[in-house]
mmCIF file of C-alpha atoms in Angstrom:
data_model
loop_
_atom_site.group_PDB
_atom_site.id
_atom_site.type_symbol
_atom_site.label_atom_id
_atom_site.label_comp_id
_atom_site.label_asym_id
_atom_site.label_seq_id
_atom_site.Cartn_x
_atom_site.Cartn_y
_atom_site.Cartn_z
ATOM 1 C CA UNK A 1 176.614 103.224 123.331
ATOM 2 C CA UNK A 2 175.678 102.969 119.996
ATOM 3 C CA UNK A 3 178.848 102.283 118.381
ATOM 4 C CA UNK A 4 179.888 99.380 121.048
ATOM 5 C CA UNK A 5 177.446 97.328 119.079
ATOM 6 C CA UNK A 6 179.090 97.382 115.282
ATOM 7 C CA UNK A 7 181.698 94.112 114.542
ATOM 8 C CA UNK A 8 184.762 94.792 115.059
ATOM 9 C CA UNK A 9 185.883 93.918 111.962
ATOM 10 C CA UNK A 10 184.469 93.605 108.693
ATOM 11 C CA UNK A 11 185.700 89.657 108.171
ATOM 12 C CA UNK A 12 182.859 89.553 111.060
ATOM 13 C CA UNK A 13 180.284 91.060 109.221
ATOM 14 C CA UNK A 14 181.219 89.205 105.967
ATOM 15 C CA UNK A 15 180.810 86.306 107.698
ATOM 16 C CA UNK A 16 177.435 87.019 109.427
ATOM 17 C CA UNK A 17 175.871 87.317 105.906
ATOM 18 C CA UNK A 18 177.587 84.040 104.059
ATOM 19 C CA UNK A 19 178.206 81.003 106.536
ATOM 20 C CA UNK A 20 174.854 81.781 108.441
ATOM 21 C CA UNK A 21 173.422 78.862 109.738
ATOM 22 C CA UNK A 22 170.059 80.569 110.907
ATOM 23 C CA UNK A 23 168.369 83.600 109.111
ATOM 24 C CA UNK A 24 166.362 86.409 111.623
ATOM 25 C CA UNK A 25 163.880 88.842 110.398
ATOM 26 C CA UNK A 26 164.045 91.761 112.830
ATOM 27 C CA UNK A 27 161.312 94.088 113.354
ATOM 28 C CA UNK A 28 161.406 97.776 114.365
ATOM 29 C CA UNK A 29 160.421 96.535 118.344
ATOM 30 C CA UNK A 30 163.987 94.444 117.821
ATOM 31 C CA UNK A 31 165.614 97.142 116.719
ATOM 32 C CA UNK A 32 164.470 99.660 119.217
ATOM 33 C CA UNK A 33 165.434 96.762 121.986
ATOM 34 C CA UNK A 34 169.020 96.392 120.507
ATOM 35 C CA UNK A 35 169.374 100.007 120.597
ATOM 36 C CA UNK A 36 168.576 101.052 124.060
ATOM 37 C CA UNK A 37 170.629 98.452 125.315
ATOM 38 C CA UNK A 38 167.506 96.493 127.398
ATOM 39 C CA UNK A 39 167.564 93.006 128.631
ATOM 40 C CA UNK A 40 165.700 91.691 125.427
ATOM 41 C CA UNK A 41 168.071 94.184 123.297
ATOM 42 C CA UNK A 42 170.576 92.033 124.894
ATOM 43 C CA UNK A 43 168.995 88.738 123.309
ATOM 44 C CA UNK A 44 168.801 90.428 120.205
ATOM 45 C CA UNK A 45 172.618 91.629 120.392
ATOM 46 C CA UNK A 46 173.585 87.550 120.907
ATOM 47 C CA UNK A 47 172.073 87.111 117.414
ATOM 48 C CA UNK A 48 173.096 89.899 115.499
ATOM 49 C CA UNK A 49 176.798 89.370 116.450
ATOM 50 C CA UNK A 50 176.285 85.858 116.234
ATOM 51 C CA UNK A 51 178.322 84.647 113.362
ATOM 52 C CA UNK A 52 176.321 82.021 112.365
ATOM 53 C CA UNK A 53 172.913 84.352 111.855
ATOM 54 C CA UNK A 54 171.452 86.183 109.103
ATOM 55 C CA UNK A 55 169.914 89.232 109.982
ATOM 56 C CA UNK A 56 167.317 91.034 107.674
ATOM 57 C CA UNK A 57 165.527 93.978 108.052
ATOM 58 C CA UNK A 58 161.928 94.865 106.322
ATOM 59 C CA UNK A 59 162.631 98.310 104.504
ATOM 60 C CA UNK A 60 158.865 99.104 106.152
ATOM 61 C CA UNK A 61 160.669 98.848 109.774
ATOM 62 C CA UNK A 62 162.789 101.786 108.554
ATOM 63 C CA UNK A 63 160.129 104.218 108.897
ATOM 64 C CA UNK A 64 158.667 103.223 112.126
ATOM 65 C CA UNK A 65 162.577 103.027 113.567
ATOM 66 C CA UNK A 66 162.788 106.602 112.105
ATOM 67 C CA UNK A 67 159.859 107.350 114.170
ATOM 68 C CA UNK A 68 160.953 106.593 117.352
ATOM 69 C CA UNK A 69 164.314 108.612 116.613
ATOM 70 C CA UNK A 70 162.116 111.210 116.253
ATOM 71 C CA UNK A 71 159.859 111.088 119.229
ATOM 72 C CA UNK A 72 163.821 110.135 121.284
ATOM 73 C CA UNK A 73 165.476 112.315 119.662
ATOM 74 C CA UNK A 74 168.275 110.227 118.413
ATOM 75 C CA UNK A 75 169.919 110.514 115.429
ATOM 76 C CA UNK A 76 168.614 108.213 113.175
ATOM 77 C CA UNK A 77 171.237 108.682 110.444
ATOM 78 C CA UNK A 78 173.683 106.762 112.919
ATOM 79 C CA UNK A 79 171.128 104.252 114.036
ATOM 80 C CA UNK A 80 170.112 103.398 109.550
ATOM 81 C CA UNK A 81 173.951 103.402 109.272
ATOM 82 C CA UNK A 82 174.068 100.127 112.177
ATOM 83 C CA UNK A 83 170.962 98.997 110.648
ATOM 84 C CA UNK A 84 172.653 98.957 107.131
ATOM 85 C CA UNK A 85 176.303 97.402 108.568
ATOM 86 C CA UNK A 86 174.260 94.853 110.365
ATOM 87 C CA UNK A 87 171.632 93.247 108.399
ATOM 88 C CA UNK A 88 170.306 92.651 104.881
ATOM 89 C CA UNK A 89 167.393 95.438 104.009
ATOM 90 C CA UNK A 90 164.702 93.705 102.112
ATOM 91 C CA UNK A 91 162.610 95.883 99.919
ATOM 92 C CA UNK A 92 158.761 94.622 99.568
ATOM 93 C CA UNK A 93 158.032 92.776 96.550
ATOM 94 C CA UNK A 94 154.713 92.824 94.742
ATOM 95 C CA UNK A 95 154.773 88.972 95.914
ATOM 96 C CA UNK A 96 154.963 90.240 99.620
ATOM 97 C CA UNK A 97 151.985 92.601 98.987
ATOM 98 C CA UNK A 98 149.249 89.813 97.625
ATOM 99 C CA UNK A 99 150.609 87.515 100.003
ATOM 100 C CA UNK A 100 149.767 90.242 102.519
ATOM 101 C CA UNK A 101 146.252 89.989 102.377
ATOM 102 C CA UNK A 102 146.116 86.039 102.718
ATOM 103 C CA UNK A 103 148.716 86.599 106.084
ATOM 104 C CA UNK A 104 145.626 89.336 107.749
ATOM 105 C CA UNK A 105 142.877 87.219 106.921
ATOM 106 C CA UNK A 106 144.382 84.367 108.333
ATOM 107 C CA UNK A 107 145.677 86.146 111.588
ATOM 108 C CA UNK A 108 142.652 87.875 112.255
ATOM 109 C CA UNK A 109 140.889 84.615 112.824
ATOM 110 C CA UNK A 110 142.655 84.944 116.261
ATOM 111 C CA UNK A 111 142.478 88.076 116.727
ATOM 112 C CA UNK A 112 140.967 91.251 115.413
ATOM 113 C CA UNK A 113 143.611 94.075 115.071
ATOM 114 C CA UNK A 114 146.489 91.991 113.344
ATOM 115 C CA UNK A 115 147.219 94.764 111.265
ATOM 116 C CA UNK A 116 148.949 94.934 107.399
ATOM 117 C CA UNK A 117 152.461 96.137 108.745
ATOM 118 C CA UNK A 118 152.404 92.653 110.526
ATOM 119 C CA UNK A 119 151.256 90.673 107.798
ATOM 120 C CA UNK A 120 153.650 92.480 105.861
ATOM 121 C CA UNK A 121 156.356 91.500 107.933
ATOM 122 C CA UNK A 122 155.174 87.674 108.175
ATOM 123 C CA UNK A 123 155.015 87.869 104.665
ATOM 124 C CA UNK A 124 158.166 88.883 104.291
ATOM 125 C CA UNK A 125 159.150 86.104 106.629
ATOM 126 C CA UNK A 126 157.591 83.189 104.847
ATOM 127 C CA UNK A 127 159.360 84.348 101.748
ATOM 128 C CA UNK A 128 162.857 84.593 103.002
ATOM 129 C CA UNK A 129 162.490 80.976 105.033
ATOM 130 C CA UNK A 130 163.656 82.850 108.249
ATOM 131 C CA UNK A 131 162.510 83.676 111.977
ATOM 132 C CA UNK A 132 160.760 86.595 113.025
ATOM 133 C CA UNK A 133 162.386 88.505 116.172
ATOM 134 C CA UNK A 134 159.975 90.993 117.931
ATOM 135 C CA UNK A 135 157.982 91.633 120.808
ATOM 136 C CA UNK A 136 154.819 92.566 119.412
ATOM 137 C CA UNK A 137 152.183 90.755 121.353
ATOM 138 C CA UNK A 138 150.709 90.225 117.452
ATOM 139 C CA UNK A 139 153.196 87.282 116.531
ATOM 140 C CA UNK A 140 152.605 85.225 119.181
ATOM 141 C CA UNK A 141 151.115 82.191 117.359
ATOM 142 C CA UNK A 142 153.057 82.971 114.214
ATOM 143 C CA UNK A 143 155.225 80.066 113.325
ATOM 144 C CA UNK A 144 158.998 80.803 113.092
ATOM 145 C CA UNK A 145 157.916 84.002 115.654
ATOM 146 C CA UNK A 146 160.861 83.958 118.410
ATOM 147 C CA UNK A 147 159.089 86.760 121.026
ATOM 148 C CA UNK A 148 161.061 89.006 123.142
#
């Protein structure tokens, strides 16, 4: 299943990450979506084998993907080798964590338990000028959010 998802070539992949027209920030609830093949991993599938799009990946949504390898019991090596053929990892940058605090403070005027991983990843968002793809209940209100 897993490997029914990768380009088929790697003119396809090249060409995801240079002539995109529209960049994606995908969280780990993305990723997990894509992987088990549900109707919103299907969404997420049209725009990660879309041509035209950009994917990225916050390094921080390695660990939590890692996570729920673990408590699956999938390999994860296979699923951070997709992850890596797929999108653009972006490491944080000590601009993403002061911006952090601004994004929680802000976000927790609406609702309490906006936590920092969130921020981190809106954050992350603002900085790359992309959309953020997830289904976390917590981005709903977040400009650029596109919600599962």
């Amino acid at each position: 299943m897993l490997r029914e998802r990768l380009p088929t070539s790697v003119s396809t992949l090249l060409s995801m990450r240079i002539c995109g027209d529209m960049a994606y920030l995908l969280d780990t609830y993305a990723w997990v979506e894509y992987f088990i093949g549900s109707k919103k991993g299907e969404f997420v599938k049209g725009m990660v084998e879309d041509e035209n799009s950009v994917i990225y990946t916050p390094e921080c949504c390695l660990a939590e993907l890692k996570g729920w390898a673990i408590r699956e019991a999938v390999d994860f090596e296979e699923l951070y080798r997709i992850v890596r053929k797929l999108s653009d990892i972006h490491c944080i940058t000590t601009e993403d964590w002061l911006e952090i605090s601004s994004v929680r403070s802000e976000m927790r005027k609406k609702g309490k338990d906006f936590g920092m991983m969130c921020a981190l990843i809106v954050a992350q968002q603002k900085r790359l000028g992309c959309k953020v793809v997830s289904g976390d209940a917590h981005f709903e209100g977040v400009e650029g959010a596109v919600l599962l």
